[in-house]
mmCIF file of C-alpha atoms in Angstrom:
data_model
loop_
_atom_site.group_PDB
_atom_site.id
_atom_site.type_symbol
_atom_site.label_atom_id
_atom_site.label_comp_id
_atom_site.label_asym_id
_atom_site.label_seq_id
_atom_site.Cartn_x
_atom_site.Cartn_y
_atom_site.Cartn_z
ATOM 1 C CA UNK G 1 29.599 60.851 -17.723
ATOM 2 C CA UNK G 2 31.349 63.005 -19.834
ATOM 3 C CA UNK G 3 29.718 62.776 -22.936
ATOM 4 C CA UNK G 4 27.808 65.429 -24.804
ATOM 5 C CA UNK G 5 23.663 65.687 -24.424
ATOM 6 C CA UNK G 6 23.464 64.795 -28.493
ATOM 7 C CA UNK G 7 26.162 61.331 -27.840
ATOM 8 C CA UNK G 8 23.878 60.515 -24.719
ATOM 9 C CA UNK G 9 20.668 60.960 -27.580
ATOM 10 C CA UNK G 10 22.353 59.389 -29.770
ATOM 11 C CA UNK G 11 22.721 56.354 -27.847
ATOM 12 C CA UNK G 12 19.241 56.731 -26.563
ATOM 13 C CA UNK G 13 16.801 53.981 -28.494
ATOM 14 C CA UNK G 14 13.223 55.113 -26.412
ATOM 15 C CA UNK G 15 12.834 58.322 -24.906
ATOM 16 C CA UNK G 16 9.821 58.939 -22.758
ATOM 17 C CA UNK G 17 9.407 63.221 -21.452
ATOM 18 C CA UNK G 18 6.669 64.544 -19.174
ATOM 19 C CA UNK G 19 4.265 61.132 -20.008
ATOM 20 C CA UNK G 20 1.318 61.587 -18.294
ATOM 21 C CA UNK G 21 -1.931 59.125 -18.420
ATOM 22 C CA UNK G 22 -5.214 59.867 -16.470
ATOM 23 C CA UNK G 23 -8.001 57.266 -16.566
ATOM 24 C CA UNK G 24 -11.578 59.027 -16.395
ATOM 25 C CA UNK G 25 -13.998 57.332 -13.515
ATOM 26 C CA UNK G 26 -17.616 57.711 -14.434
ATOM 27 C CA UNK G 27 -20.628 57.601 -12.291
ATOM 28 C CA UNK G 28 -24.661 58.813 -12.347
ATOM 29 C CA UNK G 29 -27.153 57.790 -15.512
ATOM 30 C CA UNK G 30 -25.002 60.309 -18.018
ATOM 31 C CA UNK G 31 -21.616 58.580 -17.322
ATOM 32 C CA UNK G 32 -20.308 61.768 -16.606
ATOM 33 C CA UNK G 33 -16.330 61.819 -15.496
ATOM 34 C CA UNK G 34 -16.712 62.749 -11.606
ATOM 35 C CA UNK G 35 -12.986 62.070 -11.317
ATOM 36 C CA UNK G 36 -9.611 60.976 -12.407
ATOM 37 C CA UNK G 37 -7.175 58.650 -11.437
ATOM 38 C CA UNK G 38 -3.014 59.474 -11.550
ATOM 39 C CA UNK G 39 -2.158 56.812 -13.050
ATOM 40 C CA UNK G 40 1.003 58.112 -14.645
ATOM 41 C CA UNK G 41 1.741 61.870 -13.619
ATOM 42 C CA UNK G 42 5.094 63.385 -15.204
ATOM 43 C CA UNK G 43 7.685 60.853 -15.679
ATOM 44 C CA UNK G 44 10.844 61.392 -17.714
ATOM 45 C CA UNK G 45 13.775 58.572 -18.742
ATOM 46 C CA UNK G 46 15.109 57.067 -21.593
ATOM 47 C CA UNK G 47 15.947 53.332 -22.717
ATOM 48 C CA UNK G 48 19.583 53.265 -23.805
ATOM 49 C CA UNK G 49 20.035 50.250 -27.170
ATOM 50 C CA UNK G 50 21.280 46.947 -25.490
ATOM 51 C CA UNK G 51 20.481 48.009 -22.106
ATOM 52 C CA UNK G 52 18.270 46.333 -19.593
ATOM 53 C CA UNK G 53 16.006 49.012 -17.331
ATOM 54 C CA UNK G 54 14.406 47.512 -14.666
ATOM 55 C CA UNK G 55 11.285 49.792 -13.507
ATOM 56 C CA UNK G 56 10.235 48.893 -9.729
ATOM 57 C CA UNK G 57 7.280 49.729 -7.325
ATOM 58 C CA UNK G 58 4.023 48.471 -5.214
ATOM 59 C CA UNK G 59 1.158 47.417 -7.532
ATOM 60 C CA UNK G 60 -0.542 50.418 -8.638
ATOM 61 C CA UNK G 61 2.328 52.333 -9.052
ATOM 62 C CA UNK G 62 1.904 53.071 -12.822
ATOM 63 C CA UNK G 63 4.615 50.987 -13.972
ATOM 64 C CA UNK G 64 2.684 48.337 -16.628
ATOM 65 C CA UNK G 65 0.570 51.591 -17.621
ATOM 66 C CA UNK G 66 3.828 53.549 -18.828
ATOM 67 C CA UNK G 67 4.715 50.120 -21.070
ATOM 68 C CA UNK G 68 1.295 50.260 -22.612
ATOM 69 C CA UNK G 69 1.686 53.999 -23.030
ATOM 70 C CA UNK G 70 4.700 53.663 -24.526
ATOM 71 C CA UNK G 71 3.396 51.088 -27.163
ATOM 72 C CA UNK G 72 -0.131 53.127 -27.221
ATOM 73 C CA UNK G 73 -2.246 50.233 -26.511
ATOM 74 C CA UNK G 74 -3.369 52.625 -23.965
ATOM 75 C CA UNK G 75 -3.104 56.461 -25.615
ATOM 76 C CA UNK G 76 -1.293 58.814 -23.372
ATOM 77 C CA UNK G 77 -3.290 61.706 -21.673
ATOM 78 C CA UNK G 78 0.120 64.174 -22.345
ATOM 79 C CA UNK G 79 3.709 64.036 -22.914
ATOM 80 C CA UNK G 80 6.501 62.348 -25.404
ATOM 81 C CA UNK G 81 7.374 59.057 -26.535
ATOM 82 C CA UNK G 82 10.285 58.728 -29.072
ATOM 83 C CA UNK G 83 11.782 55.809 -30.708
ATOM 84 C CA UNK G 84 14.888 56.175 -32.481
ATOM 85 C CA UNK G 85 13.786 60.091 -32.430
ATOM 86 C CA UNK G 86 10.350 59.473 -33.717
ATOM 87 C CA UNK G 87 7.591 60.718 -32.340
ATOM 88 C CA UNK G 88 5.297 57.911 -31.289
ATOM 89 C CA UNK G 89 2.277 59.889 -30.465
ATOM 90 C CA UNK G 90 1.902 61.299 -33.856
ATOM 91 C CA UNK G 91 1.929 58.287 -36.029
ATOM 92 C CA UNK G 92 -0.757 57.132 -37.789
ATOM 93 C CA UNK G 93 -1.797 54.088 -39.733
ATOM 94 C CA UNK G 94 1.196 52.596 -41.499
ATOM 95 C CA UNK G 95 3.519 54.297 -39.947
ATOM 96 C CA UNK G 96 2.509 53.330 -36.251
ATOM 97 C CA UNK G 97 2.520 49.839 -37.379
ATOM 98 C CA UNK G 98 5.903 49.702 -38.464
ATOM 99 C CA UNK G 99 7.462 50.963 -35.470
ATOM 100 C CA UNK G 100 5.180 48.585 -33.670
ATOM 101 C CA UNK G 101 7.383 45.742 -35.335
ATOM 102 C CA UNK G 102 10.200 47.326 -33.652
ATOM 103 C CA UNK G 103 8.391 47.377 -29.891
ATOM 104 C CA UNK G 104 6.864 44.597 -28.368
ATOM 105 C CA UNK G 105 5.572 43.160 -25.577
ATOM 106 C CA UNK G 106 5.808 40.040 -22.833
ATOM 107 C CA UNK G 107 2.401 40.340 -20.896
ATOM 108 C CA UNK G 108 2.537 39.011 -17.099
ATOM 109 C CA UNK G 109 -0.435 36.665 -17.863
ATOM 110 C CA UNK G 110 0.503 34.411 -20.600
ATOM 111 C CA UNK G 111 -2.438 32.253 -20.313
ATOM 112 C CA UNK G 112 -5.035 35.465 -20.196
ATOM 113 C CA UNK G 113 -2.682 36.808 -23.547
ATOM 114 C CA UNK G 114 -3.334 33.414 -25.364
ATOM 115 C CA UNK G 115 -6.471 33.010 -27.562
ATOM 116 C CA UNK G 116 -7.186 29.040 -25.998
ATOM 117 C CA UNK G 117 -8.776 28.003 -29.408
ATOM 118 C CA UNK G 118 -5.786 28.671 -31.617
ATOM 119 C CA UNK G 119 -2.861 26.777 -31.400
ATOM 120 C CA UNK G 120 0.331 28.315 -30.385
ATOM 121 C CA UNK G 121 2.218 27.769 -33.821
ATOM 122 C CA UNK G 122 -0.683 30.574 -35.239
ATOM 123 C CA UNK G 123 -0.572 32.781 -32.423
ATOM 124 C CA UNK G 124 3.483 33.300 -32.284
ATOM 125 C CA UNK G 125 2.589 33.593 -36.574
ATOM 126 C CA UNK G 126 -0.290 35.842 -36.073
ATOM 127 C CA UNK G 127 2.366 38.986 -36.163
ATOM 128 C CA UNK G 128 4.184 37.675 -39.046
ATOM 129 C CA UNK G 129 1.141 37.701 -40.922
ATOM 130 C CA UNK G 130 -0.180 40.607 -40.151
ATOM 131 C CA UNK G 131 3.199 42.285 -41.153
ATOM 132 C CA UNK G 132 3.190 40.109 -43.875
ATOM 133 C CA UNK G 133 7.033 39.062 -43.710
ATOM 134 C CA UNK G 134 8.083 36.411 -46.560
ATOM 135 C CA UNK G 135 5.806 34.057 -47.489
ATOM 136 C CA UNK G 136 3.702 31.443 -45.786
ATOM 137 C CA UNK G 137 6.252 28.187 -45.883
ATOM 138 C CA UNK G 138 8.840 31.343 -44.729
ATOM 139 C CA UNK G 139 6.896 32.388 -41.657
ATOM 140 C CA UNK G 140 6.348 28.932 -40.401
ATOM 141 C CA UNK G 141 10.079 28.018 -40.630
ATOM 142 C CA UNK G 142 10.630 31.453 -39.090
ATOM 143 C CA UNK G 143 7.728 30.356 -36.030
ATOM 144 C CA UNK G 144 9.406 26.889 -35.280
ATOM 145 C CA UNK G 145 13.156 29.013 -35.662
ATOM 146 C CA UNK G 146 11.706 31.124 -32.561
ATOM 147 C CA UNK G 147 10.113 28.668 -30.381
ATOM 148 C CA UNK G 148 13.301 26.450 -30.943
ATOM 149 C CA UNK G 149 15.110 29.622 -29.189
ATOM 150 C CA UNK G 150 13.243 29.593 -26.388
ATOM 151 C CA UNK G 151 13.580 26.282 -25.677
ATOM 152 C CA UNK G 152 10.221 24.433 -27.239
ATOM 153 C CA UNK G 153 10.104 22.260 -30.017
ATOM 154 C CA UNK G 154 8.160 22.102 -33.585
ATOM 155 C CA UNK G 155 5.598 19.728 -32.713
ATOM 156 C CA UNK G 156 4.643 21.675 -29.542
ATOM 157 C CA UNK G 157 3.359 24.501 -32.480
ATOM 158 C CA UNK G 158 0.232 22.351 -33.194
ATOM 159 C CA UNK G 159 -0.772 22.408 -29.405
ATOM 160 C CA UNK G 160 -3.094 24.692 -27.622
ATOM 161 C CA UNK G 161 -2.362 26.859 -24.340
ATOM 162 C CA UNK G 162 -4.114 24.559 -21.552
ATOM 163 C CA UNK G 163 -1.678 22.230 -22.800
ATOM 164 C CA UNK G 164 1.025 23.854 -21.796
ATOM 165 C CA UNK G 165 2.210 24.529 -17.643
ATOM 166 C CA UNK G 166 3.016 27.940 -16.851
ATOM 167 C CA UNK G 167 7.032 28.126 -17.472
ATOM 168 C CA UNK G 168 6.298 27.177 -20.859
ATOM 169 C CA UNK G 169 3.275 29.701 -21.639
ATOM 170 C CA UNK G 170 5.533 32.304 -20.862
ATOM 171 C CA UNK G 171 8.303 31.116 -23.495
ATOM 172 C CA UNK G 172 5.528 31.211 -26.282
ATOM 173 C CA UNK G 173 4.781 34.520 -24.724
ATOM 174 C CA UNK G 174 8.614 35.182 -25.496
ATOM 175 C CA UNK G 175 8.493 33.377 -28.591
ATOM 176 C CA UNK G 176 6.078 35.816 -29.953
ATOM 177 C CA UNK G 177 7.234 39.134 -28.642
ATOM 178 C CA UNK G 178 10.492 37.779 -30.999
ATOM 179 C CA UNK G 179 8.838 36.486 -34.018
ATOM 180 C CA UNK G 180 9.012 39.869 -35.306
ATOM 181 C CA UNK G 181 12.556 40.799 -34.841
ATOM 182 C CA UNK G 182 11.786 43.496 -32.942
ATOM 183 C CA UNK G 183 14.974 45.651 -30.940
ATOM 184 C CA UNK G 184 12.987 46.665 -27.880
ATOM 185 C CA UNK G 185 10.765 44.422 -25.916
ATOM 186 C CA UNK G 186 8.941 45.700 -22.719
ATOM 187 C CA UNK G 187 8.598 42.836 -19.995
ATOM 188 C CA UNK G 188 5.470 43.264 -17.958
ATOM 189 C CA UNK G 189 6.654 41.289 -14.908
ATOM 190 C CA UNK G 190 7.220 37.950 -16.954
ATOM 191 C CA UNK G 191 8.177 35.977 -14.017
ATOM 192 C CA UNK G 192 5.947 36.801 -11.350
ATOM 193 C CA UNK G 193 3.557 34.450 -11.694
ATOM 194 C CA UNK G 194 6.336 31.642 -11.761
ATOM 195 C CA UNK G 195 8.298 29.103 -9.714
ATOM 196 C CA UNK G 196 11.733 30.367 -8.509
ATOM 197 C CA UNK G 197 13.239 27.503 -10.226
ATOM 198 C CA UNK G 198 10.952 28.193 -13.435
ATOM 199 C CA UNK G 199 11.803 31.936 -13.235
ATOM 200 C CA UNK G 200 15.762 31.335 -13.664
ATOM 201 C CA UNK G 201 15.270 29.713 -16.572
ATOM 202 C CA UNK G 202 12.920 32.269 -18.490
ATOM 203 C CA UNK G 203 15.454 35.150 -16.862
ATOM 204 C CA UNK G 204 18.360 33.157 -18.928
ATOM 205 C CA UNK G 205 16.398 32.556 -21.077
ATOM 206 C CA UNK G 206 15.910 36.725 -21.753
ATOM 207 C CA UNK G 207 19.400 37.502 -21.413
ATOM 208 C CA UNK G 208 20.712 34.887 -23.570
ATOM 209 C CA UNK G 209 18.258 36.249 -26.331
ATOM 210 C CA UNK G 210 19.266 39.518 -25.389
ATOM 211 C CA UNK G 211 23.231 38.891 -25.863
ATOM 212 C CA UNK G 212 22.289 37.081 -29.372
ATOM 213 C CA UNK G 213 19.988 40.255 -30.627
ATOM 214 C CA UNK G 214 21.328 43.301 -29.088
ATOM 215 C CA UNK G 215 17.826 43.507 -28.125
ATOM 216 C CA UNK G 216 16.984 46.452 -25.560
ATOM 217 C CA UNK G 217 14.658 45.690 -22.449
ATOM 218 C CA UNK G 218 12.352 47.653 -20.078
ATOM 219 C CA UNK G 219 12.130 44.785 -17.167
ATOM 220 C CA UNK G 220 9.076 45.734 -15.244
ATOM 221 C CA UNK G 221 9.080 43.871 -11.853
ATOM 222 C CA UNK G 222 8.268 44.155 -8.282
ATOM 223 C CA UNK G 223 10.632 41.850 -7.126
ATOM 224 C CA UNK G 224 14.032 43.432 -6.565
ATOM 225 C CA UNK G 225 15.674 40.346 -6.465
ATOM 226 C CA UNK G 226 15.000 39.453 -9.932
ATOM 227 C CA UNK G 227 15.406 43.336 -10.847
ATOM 228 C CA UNK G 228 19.398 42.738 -9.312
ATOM 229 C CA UNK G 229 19.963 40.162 -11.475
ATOM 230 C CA UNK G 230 19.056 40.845 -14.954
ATOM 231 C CA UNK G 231 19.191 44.490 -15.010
ATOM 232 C CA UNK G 232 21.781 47.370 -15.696
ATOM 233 C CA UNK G 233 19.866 50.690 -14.796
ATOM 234 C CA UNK G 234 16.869 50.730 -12.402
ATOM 235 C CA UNK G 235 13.796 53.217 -11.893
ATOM 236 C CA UNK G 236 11.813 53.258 -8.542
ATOM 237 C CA UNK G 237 8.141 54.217 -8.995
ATOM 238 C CA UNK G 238 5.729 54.995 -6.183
ATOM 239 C CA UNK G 239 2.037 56.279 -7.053
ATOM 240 C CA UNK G 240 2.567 57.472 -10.306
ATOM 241 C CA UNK G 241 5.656 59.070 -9.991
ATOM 242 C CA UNK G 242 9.846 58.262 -10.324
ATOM 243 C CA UNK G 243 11.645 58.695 -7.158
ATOM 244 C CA UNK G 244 14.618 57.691 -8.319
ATOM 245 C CA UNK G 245 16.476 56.297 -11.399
ATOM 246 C CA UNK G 246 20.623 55.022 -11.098
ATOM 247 C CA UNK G 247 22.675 52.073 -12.296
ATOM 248 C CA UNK G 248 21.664 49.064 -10.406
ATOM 249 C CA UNK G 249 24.832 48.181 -8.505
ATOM 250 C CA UNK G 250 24.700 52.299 -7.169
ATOM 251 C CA UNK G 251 20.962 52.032 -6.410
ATOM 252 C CA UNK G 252 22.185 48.450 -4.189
ATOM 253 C CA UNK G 253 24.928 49.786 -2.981
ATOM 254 C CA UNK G 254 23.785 53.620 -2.021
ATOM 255 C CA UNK G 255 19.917 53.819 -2.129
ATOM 256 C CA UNK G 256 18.934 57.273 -1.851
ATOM 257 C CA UNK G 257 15.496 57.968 -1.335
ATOM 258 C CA UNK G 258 13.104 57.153 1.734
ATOM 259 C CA UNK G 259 10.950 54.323 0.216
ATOM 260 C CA UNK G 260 13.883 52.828 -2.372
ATOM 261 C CA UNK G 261 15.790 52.265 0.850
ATOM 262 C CA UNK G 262 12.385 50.370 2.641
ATOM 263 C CA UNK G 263 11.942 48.382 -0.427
ATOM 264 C CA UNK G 264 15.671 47.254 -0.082
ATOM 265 C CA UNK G 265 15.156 46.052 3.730
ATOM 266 C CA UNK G 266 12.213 43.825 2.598
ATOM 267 C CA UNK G 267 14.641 41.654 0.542
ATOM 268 C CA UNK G 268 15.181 38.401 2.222
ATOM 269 C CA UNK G 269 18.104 36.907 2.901
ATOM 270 C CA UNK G 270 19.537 33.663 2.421
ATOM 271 C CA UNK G 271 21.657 33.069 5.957
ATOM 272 C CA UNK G 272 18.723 32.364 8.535
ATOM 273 C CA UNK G 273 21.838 32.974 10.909
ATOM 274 C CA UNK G 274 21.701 37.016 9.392
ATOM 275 C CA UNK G 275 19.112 39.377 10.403
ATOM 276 C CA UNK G 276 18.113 42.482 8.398
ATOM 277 C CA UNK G 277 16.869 45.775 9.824
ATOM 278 C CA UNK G 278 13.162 46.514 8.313
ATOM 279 C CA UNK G 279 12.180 49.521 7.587
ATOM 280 C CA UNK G 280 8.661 49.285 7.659
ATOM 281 C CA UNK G 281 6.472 51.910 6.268
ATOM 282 C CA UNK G 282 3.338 53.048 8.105
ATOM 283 C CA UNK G 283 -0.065 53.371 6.582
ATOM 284 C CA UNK G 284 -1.526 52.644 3.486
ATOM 285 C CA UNK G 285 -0.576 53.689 -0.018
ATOM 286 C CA UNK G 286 -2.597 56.971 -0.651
ATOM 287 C CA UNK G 287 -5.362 56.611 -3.959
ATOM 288 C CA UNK G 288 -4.196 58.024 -6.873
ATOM 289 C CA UNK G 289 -7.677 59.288 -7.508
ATOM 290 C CA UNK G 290 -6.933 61.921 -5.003
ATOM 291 C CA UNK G 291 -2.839 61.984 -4.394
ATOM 292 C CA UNK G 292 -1.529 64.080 -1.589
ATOM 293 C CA UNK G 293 0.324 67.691 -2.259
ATOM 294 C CA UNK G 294 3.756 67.913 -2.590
ATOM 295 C CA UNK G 295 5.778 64.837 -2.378
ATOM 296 C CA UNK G 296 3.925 61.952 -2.694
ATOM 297 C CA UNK G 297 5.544 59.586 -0.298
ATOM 298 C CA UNK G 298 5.381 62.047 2.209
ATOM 299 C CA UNK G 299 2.612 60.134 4.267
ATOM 300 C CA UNK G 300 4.557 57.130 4.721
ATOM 301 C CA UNK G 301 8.202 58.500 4.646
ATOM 302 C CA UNK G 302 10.145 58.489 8.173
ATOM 303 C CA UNK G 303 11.724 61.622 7.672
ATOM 304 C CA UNK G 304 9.767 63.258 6.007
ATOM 305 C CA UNK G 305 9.759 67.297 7.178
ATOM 306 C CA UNK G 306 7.193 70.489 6.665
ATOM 307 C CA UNK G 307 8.195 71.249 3.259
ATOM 308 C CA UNK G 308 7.610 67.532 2.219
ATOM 309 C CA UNK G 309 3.678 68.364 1.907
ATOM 310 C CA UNK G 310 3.851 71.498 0.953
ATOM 311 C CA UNK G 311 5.918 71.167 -2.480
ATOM 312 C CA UNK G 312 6.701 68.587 -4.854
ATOM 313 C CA UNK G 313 10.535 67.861 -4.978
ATOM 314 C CA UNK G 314 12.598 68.094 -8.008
ATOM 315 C CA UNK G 315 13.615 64.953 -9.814
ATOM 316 C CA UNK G 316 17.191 65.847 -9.921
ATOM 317 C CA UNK G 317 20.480 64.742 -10.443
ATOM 318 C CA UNK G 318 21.925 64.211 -6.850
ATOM 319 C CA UNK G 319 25.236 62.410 -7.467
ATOM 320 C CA UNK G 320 26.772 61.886 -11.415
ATOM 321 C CA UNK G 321 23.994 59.774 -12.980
ATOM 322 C CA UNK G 322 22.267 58.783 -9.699
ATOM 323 C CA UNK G 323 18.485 60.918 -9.841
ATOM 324 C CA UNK G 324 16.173 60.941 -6.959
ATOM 325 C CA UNK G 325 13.262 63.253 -5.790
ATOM 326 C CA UNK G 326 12.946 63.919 -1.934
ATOM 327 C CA UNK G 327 13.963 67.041 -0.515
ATOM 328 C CA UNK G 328 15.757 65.474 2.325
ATOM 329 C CA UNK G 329 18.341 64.146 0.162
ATOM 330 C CA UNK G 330 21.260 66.997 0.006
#
């Protein structure tokens, strides 16, 4: 608030306009494309540097295809992905691999992520080599440097990923995504497939490494519990789309739009003397092979009136920094 559109770029780190990624489905002897789905339709935000972004939603909602987008291991269909005001799209060769030092990733399956015939000491290596930082003795001290961070020790580098339990997978999953140095790492749900207890630890685990790096995150989770905790601004997706995008105690505090505020009454709490009214949405989550017109939630939403499915709302700012798209929100 306050500041100038260049200070707010300037502070900016990943900048994401208009991204849009369709997958092609194919059918008949020719493979022709009979349809698409809307996987990622329009959707605008920025990362600011040392700030966590939580991204929420229903699986399916588009939000681990915008982190691959936004590292192109899946190439957009449309739209703009700058990092530290370079345009991501249109680098090639060398120059797409450097930045890529910069951005990494922490996939939700460590195990599926893991090559199980290579030890993990080589795989957290395997992007020092290919960078070719320092020189061989250099990149192993810097390999048993990074799984020391996240907790592991040097002679765990010689074993392989069965023998590891699931907690731990995940650090080496960390352990890699920092080998490089990098300044912003996208999360792709790292705790989900985890033990409560296990997923405090690896959440720590992230902020502590955070703190020590002044490392930027996009936290990609459908739990809002673990969203709460670790981070500062949060997006709501729903079918390909942002519905709405505020600081995370405003967005807790004084959600806004129809299906932020039903995700919020799912949350349990922990008094079994307390009782929370649900929300509960009706119906089924529309395909996003053939979304419906206007706003998408529309369907589903409780209040949703004529105008709902007959025009797509504006994502807008409603209240200073606080964005949301539903027309019933004045």
């Amino acid at each position: 608030m306050g500041q100038t559109k260049e200070a707010q770029a300037m502070e900016n780190l990943v900048e994401v306009k208009h991204l849009v990624k369709y997958f092609p489905v194919r059918a008949g002897l020719m493979q022709r494309v009979v349809n698409w789905v809307k996987a990622v339709d329009d959707v605008s935000f920025a990362v600011r540097k040392g700030e966590t972004l939580g991204m929420v939603g229903e699986s399916g909602c588009g939000k681990t295809t915008i982190g691959r987008s936004m590292l192109r291991l899946v190439e957009p269909t449309s739209g703009s992905i700058q990092y530290e005001g370079r345009e991501v799209l249109k680098l090639r060769g060398q120059e797409l691999k450097d930045v890529r030092r910069h951005m990494q990733i922490i996939f939700q399956d460590p195990y599926a992520s893991l090559d199980p015939r290579v030890p993990i000491g080589e795989a957290v290596m395997e992007g020092l080599n290919i960078h070719k930082i320092g020189s061989r003795q250099e990149r192993y001290d810097l390999m048993i440097e990074t799984l020391k961070k996240v907790g592991l020790e040097d002679y765990h580098a010689r074993r392989y990923p069965h023998e590891f339990s699931g907690g731990q997978r995940q650090r080496i999953g960390i352990a890699r995504a920092l080998a490089l140095q990098p300044n912003f790492i996208i999360c792709d749900e790292p705790v989900s497939a985890l033990d409560v207890s296990i997923q405090s630890q690896v959440l720590n685990i992230l902020k502590d490494l955070q703190h020590e790096f002044g490392l930027t995150y996009l936290f990609i989770a459908h739990n809002l519990s673990v969203v709460e905790h670790i981070s500062d601004r949060v997006a709501v997706m729903y079918l390909g789309k942002m519905v709405e995008l505020t600081t995370r105690d405003d967005l807790f505090k004084n959600p806004l739009h129809p299906y932020t505020k039903a995700l919020m009454s799912a949350i349990p709490i922990p008094d079994p003397t307390l009782v929370r009214n649900r929300e509960v949405l009706k119906g089924d989550v529309p395909s996003p092979l053939n979304p419906p017109m206007g706003c998408r939630f529309h369907p589903r939403c409780p209040i949703a009136d004529k105008i709902c499915s007959e025009q797509e709302p504006e994502f807008r700012e409603a209240t200073p920094s606080h964005w949301v798209a539903c027309w019933m929100v004045k």
